[in-house]
mmCIF file of C-alpha atoms and ligand atoms in Angstrom:
data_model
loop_
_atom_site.group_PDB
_atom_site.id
_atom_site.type_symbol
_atom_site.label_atom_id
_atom_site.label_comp_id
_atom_site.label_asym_id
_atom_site.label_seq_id
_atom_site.Cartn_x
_atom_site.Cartn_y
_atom_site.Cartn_z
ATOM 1 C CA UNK A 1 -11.066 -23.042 -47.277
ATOM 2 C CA UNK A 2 -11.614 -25.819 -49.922
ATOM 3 C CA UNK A 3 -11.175 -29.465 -49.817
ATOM 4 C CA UNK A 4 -11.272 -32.130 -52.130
ATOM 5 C CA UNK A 5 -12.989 -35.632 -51.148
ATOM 6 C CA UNK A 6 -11.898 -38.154 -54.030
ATOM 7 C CA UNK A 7 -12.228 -41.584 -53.535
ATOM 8 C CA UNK A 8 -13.787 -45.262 -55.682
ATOM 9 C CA UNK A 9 -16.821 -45.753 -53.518
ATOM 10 C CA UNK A 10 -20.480 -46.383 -54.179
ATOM 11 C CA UNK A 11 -23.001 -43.407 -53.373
ATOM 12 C CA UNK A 12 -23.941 -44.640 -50.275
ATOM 13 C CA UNK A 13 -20.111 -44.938 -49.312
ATOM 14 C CA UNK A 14 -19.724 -41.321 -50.716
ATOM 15 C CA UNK A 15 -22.295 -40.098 -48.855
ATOM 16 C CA UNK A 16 -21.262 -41.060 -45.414
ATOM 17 C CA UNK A 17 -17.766 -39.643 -45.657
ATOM 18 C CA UNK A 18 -19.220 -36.310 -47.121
ATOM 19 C CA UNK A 19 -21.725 -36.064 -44.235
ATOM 20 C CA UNK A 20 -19.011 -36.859 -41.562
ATOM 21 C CA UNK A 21 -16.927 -34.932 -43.114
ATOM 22 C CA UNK A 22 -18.825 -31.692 -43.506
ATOM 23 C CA UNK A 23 -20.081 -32.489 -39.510
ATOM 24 C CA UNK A 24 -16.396 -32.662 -38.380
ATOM 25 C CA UNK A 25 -14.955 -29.863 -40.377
ATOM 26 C CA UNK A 26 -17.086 -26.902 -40.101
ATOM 27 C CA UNK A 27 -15.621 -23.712 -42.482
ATOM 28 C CA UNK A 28 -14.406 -26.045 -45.322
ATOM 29 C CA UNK A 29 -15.824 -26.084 -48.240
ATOM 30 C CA UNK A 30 -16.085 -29.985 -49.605
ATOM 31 C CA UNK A 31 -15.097 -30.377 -53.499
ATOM 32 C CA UNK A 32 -15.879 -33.774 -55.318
ATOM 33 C CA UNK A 33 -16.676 -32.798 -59.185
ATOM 34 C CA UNK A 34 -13.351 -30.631 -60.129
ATOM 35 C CA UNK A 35 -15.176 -29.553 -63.469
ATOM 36 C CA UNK A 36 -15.353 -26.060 -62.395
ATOM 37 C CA UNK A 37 -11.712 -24.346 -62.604
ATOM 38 C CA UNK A 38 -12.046 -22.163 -59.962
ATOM 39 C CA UNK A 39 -12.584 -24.696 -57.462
ATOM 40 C CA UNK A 40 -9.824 -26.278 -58.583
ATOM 41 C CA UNK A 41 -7.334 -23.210 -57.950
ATOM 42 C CA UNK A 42 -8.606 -23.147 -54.743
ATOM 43 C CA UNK A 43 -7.803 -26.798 -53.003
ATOM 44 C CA UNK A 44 -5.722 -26.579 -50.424
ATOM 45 C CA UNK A 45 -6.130 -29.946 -49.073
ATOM 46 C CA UNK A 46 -7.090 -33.314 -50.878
ATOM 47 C CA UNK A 47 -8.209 -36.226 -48.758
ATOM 48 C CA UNK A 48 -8.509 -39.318 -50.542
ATOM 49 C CA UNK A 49 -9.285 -43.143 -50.496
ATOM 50 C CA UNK A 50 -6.871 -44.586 -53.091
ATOM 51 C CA UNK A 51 -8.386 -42.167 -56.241
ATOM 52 C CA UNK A 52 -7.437 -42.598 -59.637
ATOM 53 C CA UNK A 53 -4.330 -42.080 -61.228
ATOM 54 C CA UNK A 54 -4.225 -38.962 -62.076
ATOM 55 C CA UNK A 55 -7.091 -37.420 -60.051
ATOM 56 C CA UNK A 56 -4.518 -34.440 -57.987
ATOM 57 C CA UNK A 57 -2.874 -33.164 -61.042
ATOM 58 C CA UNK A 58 -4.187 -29.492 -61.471
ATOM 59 C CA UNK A 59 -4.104 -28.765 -58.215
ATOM 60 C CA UNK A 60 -1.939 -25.559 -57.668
ATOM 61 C CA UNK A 61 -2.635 -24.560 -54.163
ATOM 62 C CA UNK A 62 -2.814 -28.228 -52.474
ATOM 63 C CA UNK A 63 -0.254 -28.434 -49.241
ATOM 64 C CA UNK A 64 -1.844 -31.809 -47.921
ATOM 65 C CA UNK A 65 -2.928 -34.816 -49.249
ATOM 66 C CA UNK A 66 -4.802 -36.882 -46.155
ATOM 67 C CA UNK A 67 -5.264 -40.631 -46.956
ATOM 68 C CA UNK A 68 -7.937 -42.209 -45.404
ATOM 69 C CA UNK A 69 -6.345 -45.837 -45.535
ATOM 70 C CA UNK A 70 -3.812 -46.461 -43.382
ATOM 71 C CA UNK A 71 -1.208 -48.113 -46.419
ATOM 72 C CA UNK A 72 -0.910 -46.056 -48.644
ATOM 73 C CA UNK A 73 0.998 -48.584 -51.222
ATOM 74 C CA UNK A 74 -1.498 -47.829 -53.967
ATOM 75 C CA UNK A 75 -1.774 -43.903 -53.674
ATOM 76 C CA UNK A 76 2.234 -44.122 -54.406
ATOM 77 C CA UNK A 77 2.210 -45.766 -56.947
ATOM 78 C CA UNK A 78 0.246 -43.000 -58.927
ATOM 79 C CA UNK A 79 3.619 -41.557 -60.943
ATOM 80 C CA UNK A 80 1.567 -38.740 -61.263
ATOM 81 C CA UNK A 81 1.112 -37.648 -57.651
ATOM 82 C CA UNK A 82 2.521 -33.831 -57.404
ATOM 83 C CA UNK A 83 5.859 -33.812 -56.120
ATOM 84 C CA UNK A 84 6.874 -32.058 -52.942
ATOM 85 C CA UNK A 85 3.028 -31.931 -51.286
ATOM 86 C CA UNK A 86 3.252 -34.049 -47.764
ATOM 87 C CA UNK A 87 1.205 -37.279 -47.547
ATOM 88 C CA UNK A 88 -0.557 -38.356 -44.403
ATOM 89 C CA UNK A 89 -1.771 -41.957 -43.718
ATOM 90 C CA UNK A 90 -4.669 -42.300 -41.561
ATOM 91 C CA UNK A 91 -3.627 -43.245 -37.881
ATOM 92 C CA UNK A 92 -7.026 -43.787 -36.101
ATOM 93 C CA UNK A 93 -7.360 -45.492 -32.834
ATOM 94 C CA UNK A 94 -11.128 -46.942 -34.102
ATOM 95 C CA UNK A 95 -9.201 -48.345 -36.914
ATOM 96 C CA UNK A 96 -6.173 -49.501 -34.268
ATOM 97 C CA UNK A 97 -8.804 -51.336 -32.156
ATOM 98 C CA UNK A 98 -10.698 -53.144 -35.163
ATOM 99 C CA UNK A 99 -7.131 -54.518 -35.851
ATOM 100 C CA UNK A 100 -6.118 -55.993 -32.747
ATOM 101 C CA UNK A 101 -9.905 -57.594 -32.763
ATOM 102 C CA UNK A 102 -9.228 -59.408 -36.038
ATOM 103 C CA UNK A 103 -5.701 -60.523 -34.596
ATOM 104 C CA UNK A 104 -6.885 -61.811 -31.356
ATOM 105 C CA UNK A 105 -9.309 -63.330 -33.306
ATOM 106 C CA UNK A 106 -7.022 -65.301 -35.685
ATOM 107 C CA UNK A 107 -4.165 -66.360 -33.067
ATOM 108 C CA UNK A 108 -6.696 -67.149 -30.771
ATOM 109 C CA UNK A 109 -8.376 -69.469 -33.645
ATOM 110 C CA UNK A 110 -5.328 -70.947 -34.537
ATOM 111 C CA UNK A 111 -3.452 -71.483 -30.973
ATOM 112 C CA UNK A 112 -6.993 -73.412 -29.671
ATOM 113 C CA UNK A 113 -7.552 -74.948 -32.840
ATOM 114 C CA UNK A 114 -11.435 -73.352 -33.376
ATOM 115 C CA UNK A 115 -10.678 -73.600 -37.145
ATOM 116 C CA UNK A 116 -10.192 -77.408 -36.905
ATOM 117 C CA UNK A 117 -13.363 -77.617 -34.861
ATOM 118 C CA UNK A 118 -15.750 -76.023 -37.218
ATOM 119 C CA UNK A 119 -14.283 -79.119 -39.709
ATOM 120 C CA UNK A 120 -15.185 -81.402 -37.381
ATOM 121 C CA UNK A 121 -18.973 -79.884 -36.443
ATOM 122 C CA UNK A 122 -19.445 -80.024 -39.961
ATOM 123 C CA UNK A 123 -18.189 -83.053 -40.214
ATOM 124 C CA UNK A 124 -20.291 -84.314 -37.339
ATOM 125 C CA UNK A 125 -17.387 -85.609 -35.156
ATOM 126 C CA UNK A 126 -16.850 -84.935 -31.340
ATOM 127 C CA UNK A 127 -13.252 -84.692 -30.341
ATOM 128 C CA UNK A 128 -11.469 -82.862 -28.155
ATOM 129 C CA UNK A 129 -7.549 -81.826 -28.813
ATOM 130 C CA UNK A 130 -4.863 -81.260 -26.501
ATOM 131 C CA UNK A 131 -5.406 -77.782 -24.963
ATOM 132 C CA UNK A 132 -2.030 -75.911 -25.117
ATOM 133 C CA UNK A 133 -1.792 -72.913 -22.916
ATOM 134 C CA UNK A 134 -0.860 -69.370 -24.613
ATOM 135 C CA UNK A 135 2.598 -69.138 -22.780
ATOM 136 C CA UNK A 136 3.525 -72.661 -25.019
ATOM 137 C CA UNK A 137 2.712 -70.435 -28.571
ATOM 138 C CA UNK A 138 5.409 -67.643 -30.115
ATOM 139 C CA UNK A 139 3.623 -65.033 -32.376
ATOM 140 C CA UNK A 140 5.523 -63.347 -34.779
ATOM 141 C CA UNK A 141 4.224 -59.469 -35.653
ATOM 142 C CA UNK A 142 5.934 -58.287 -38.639
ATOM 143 C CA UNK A 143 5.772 -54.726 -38.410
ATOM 144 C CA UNK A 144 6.158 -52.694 -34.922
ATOM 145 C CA UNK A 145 3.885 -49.314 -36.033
ATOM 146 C CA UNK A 146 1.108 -48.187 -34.638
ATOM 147 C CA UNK A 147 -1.102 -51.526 -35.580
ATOM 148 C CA UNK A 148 1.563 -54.408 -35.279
ATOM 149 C CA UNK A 149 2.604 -52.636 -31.568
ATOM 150 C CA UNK A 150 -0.882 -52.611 -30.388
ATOM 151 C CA UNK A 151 -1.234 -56.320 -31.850
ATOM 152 C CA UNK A 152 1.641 -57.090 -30.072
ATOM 153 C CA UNK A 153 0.753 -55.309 -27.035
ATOM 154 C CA UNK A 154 -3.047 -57.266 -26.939
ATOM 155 C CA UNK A 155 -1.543 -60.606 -27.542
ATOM 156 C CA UNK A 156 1.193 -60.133 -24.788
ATOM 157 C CA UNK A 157 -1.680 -59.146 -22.439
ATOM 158 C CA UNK A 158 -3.148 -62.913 -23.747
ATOM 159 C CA UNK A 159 -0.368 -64.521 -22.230
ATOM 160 C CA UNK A 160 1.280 -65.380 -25.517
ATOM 161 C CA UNK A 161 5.357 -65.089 -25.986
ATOM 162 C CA UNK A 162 5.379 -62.080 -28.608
ATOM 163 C CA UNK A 163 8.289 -60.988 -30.655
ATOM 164 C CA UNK A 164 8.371 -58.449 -33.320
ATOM 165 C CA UNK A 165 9.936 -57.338 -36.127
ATOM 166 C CA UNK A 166 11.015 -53.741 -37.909
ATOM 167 C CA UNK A 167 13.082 -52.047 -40.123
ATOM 168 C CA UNK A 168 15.017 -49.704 -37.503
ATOM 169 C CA UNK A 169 15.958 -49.882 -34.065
ATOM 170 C CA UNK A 170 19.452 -50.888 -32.676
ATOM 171 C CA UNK A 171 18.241 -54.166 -31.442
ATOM 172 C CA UNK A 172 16.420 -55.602 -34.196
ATOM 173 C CA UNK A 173 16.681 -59.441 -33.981
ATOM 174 C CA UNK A 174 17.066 -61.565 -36.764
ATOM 175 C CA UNK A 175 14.447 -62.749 -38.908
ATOM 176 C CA UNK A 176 15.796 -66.162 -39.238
ATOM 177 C CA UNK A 177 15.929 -66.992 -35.725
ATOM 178 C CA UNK A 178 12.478 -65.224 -34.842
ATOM 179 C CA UNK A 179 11.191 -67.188 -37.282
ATOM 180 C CA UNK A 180 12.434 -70.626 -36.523
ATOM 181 C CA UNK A 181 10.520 -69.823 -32.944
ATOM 182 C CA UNK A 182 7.314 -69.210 -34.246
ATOM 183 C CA UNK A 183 4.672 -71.179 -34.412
ATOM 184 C CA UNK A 184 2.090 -68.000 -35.712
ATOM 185 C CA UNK A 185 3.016 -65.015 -37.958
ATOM 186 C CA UNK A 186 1.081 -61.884 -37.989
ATOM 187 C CA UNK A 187 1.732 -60.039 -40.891
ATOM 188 C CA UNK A 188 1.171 -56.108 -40.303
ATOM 189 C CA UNK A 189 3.938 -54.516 -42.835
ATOM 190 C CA UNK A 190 3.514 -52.001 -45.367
ATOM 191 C CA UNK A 191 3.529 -52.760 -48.903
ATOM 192 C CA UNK A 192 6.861 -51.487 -50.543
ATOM 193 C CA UNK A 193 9.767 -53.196 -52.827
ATOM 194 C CA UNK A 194 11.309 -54.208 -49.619
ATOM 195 C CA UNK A 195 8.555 -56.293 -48.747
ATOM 196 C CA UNK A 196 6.441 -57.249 -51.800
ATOM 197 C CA UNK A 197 6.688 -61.295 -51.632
ATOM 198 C CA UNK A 198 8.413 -61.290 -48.094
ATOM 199 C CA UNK A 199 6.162 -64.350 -47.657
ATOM 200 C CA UNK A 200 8.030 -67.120 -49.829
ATOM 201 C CA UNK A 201 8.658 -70.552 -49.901
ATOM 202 C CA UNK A 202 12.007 -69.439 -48.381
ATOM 203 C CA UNK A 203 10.417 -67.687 -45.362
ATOM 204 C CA UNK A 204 8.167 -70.064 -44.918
ATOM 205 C CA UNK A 205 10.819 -72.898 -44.574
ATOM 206 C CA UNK A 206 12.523 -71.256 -42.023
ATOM 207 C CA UNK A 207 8.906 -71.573 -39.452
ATOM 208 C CA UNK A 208 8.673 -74.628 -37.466
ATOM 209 C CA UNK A 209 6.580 -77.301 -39.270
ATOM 210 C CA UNK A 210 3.121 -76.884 -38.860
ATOM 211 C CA UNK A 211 2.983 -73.154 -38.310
ATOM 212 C CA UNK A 212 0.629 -70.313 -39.138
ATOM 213 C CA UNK A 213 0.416 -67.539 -40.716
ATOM 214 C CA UNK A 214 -1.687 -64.326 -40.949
ATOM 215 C CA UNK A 215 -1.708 -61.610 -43.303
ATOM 216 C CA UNK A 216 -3.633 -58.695 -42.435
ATOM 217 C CA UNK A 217 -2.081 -56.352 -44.570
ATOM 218 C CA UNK A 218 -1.096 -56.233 -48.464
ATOM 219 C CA UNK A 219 -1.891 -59.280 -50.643
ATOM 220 C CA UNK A 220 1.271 -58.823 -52.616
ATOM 221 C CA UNK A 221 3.430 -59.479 -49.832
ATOM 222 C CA UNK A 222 2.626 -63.194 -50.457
ATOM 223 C CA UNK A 223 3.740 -65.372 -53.277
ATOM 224 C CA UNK A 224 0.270 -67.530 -53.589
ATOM 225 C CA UNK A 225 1.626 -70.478 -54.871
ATOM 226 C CA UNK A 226 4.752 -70.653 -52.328
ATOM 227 C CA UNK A 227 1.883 -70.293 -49.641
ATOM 228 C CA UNK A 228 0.117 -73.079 -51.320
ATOM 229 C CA UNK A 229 2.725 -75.552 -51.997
ATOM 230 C CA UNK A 230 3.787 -74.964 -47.760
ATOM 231 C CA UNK A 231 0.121 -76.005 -46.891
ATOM 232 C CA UNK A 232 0.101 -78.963 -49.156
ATOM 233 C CA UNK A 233 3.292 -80.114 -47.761
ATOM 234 C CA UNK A 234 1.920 -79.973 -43.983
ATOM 235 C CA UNK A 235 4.843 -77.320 -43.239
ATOM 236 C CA UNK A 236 2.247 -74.643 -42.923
ATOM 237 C CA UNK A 237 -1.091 -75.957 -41.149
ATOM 238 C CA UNK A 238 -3.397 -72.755 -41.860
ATOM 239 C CA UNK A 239 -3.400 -69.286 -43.597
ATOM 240 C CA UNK A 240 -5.685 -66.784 -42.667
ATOM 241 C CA UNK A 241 -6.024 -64.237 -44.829
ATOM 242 C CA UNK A 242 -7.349 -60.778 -45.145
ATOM 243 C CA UNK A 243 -5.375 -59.432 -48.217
ATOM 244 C CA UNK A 244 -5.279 -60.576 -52.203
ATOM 245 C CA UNK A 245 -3.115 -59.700 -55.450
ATOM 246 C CA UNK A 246 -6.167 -58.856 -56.948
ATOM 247 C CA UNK A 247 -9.157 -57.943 -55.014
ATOM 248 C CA UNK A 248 -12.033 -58.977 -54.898
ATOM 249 C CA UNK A 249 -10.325 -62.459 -55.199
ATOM 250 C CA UNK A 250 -11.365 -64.157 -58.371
ATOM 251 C CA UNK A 251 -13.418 -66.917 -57.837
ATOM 252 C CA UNK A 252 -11.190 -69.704 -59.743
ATOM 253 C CA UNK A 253 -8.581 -69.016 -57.174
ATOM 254 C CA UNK A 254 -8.070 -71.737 -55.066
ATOM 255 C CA UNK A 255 -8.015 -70.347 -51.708
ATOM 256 C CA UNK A 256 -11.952 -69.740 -51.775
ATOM 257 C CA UNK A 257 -12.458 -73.454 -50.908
ATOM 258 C CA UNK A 258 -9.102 -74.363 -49.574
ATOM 259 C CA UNK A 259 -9.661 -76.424 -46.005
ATOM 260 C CA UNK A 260 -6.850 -75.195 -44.912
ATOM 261 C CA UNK A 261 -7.624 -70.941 -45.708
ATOM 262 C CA UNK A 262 -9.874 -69.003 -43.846
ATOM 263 C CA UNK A 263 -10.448 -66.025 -45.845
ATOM 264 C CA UNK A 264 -11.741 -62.511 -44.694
ATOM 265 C CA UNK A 265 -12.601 -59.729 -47.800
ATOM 266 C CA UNK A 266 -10.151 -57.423 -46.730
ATOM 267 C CA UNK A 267 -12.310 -56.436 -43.768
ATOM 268 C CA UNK A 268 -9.543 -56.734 -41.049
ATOM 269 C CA UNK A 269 -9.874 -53.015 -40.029
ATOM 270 C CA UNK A 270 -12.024 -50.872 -42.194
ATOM 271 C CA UNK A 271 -11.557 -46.950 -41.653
ATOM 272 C CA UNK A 272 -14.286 -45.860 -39.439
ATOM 273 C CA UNK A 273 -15.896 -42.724 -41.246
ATOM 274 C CA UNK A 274 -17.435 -41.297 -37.758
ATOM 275 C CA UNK A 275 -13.699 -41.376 -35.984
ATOM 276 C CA UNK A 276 -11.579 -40.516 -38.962
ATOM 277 C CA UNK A 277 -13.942 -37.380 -40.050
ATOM 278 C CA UNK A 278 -12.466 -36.205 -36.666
ATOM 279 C CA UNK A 279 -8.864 -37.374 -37.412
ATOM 280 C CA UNK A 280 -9.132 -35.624 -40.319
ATOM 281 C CA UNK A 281 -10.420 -32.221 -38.775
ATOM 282 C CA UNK A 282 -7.515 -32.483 -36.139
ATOM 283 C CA UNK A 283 -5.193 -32.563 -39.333
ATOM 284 C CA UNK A 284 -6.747 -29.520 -41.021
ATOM 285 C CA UNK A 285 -6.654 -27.802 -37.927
ATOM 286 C CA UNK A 286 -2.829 -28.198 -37.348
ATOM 287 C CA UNK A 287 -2.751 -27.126 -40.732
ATOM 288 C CA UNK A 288 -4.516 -23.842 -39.957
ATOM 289 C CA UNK A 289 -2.580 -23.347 -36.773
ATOM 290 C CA UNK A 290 0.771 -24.002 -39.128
ATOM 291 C CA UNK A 291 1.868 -26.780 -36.335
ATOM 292 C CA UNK A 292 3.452 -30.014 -38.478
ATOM 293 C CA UNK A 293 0.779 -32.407 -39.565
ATOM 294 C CA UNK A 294 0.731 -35.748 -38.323
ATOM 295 C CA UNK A 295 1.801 -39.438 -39.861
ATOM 296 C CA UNK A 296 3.296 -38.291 -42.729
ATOM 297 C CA UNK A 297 4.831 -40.837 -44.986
ATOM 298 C CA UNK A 298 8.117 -40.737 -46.425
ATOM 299 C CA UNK A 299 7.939 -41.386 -50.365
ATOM 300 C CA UNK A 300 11.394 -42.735 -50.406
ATOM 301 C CA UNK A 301 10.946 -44.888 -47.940
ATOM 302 C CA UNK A 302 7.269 -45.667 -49.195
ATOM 303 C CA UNK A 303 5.381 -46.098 -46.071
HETATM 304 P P1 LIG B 401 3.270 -48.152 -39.768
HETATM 305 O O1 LIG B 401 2.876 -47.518 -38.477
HETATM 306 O O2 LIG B 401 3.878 -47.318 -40.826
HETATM 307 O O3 LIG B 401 4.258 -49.361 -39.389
HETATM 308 C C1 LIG B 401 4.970 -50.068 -40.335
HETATM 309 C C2 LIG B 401 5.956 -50.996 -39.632
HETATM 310 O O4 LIG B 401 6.558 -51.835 -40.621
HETATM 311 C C3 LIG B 401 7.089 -50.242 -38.935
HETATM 312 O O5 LIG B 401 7.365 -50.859 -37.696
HETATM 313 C C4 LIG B 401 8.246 -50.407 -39.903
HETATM 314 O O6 LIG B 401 9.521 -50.409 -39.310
HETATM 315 C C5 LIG B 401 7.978 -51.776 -40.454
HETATM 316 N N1 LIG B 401 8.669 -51.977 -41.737
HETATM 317 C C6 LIG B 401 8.522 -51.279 -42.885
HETATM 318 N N2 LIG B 401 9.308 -51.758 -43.860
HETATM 319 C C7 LIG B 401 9.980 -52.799 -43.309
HETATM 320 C C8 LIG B 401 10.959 -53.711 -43.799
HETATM 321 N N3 LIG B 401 11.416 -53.651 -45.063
HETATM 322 N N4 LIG B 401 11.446 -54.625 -42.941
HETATM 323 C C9 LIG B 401 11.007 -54.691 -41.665
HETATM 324 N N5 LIG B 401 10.081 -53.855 -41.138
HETATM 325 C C10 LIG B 401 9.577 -52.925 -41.955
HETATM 326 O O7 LIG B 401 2.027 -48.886 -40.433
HETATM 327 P P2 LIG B 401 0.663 -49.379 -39.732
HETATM 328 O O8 LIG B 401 -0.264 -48.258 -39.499
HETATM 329 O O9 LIG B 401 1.016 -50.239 -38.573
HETATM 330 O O10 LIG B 401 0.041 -50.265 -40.917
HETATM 331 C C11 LIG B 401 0.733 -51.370 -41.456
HETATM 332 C C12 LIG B 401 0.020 -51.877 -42.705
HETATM 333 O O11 LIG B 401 -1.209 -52.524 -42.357
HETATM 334 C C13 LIG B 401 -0.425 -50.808 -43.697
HETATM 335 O O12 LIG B 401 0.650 -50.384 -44.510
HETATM 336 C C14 LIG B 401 -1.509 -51.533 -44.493
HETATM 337 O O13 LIG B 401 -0.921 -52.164 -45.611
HETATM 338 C C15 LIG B 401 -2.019 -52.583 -43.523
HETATM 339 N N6 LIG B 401 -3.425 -52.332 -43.144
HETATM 340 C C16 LIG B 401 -4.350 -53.304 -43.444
HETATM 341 C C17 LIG B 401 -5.663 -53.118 -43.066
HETATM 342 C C18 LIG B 401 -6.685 -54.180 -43.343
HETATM 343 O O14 LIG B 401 -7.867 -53.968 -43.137
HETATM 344 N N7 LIG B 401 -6.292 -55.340 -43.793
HETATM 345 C C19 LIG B 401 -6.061 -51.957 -42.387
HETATM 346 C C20 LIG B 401 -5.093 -50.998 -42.118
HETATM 347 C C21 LIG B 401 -3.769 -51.204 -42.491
HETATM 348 P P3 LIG B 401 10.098 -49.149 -38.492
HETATM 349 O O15 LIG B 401 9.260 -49.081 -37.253
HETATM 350 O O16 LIG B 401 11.462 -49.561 -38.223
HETATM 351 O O17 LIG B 401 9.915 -47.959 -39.403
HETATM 352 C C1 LIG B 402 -6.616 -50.771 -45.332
HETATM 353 O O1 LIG B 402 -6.177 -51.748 -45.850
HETATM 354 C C2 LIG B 402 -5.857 -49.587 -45.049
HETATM 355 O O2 LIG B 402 -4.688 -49.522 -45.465
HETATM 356 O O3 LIG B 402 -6.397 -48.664 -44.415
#
């Protein structure tokens, strides 16, 4: 059985996912150089880290295409992508876990002000603020799939009041209202024209003043300058953020040295190569057995 491993990584990169890989999936046989035809004929399954446009045309026997990223924003947006072969995002509890660190992490920063303090170190002040406890803070998660639950789920078990937002489900709440409760916002959506720019001047005039916001998912769901102009007028306090339009972030933009940004680069939950090698063989497995494959993604619905 042949696979193809396409992705935009360095050698060393490569190398780790082809060694895990070939470890967790004896009896496949690993393609990354398509230049010989035959090979070519022969893919079954593609598994891919966001590959160039173009890169699964000429495939005529392919039946899966795995993503190793859990969005999966960018591999849609290749117009080229064949038609009619199921896509699979990469669900991977490693990847789950690295999430909810870099979550607790932020709200935790936020709520007891550690951001503020590592001014004030460097600033060579000693002052205390008023503690608040975690029941007085209301986190927002945008996005109730397998990472914003588990977010949810580890900041409940912190004592904070959690609500949560999605695009189905009888009793969504309103957005408005969640969000004039609020005083942090997780953002763990997917990327699609139903949420590019969600985070706007509008949105964020509907958060208490001096709220919070984190986006740990796609750049583009933020207008920059909206963000900007909200933590210039004091009616956002802090941003952190994971995700950029354009990545790496250039380095005229102003958020590399904004006081009030703490920046990560896009390092919130990196896919685990050890653990997702054996996501990956479960997959191809279920494939084998013909039992439905897991996490697929609906294109209409792009996520
Ligand atoms: P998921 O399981 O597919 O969950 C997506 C959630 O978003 C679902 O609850 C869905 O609602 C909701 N949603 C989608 N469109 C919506 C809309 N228009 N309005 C309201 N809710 C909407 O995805 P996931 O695995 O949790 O991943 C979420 C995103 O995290 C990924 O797409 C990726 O962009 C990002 N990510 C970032 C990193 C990083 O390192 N920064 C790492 C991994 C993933 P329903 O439940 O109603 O369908
Ligand atoms: C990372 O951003 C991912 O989507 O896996």
């Amino acid at each position: 059985m042949h696979a193809l491993l396409t992705g935009q990584w360095n050698a060393d990169e490569a190398h780790r996912w082809r060694t895990a890989l070939q470890q967790a999936c004896p009896g496949w046989q690993w393609h990354e150089d398509l230049t010989d035809a035959a090979a070519a004929q022969a893919i079954e399954v593609a598994v891919v880290a966001n590959p160039p446009p173009g890169r699964l045309l000429g495939l005529p026997r392919l039946r899966l295409i795995q993503s190793l990223w859990a969005g999966v924003d960018r591999l849609l947006a290749d117009a080229s992508l064949p038609a009619g072969v199921p896509i699979a995002r990469m669900v991977d509890p490693a990847m789950t876990q690295a999430m909810v660190q870099t979550a607790l992490w932020a709200a935790l920063s936020l709520h007891r002000g550690y951001f503020a303090y590592q001014d004030r170190q460097r600033a060579g002040q000693w002052q205390v603020h008023r503690q608040r406890r975690a029941d007085e803070v209301q986190v927002l998660v945008l996005g109730a799939g397998v990472l914003g639950s588990a977010v949810a789920k580890a900041l409940s078990q912190q004592g904070y009041v959690v609500c949560s937002w999605r695009l189905q489900g009888a009793a969504a709440p309103d957005l408005p209202v969640l969000l004039g409760q609020s005083q942090i916002v997780i953002n763990l959506l997917p990327l699609t024209p139903a949420t590019r720019g969600l985070l706007n001047a509008a949105f964020f005039a509907q958060l208490p003043r001096a709220a919070s916001i984190v986006n740990l998912a796609r750049g583009a769901h933020v207008v920059d300058e909206d963000l900007l102009a909200a933590l210039a007028s004091g009616q956002l306090r802090h941003a952190v953020l994971d995700v950029f339009h354009t990545e790496p972030l250039p380095p005229e933009h102003p958020f590399w040295r904004h006081r009030q940004v703490t920046m990560l680069p896009h390092a919130a939950a990196l896919t685990d190569e050890r653990s997702a090698a054996q996501v990956v063989a479960a997959q191809l497995a279920r494939l084998q057995r013909a039992e439905p494959v897991q996490h697929l993604v609906l294109r209409d619905r792009g996520y």
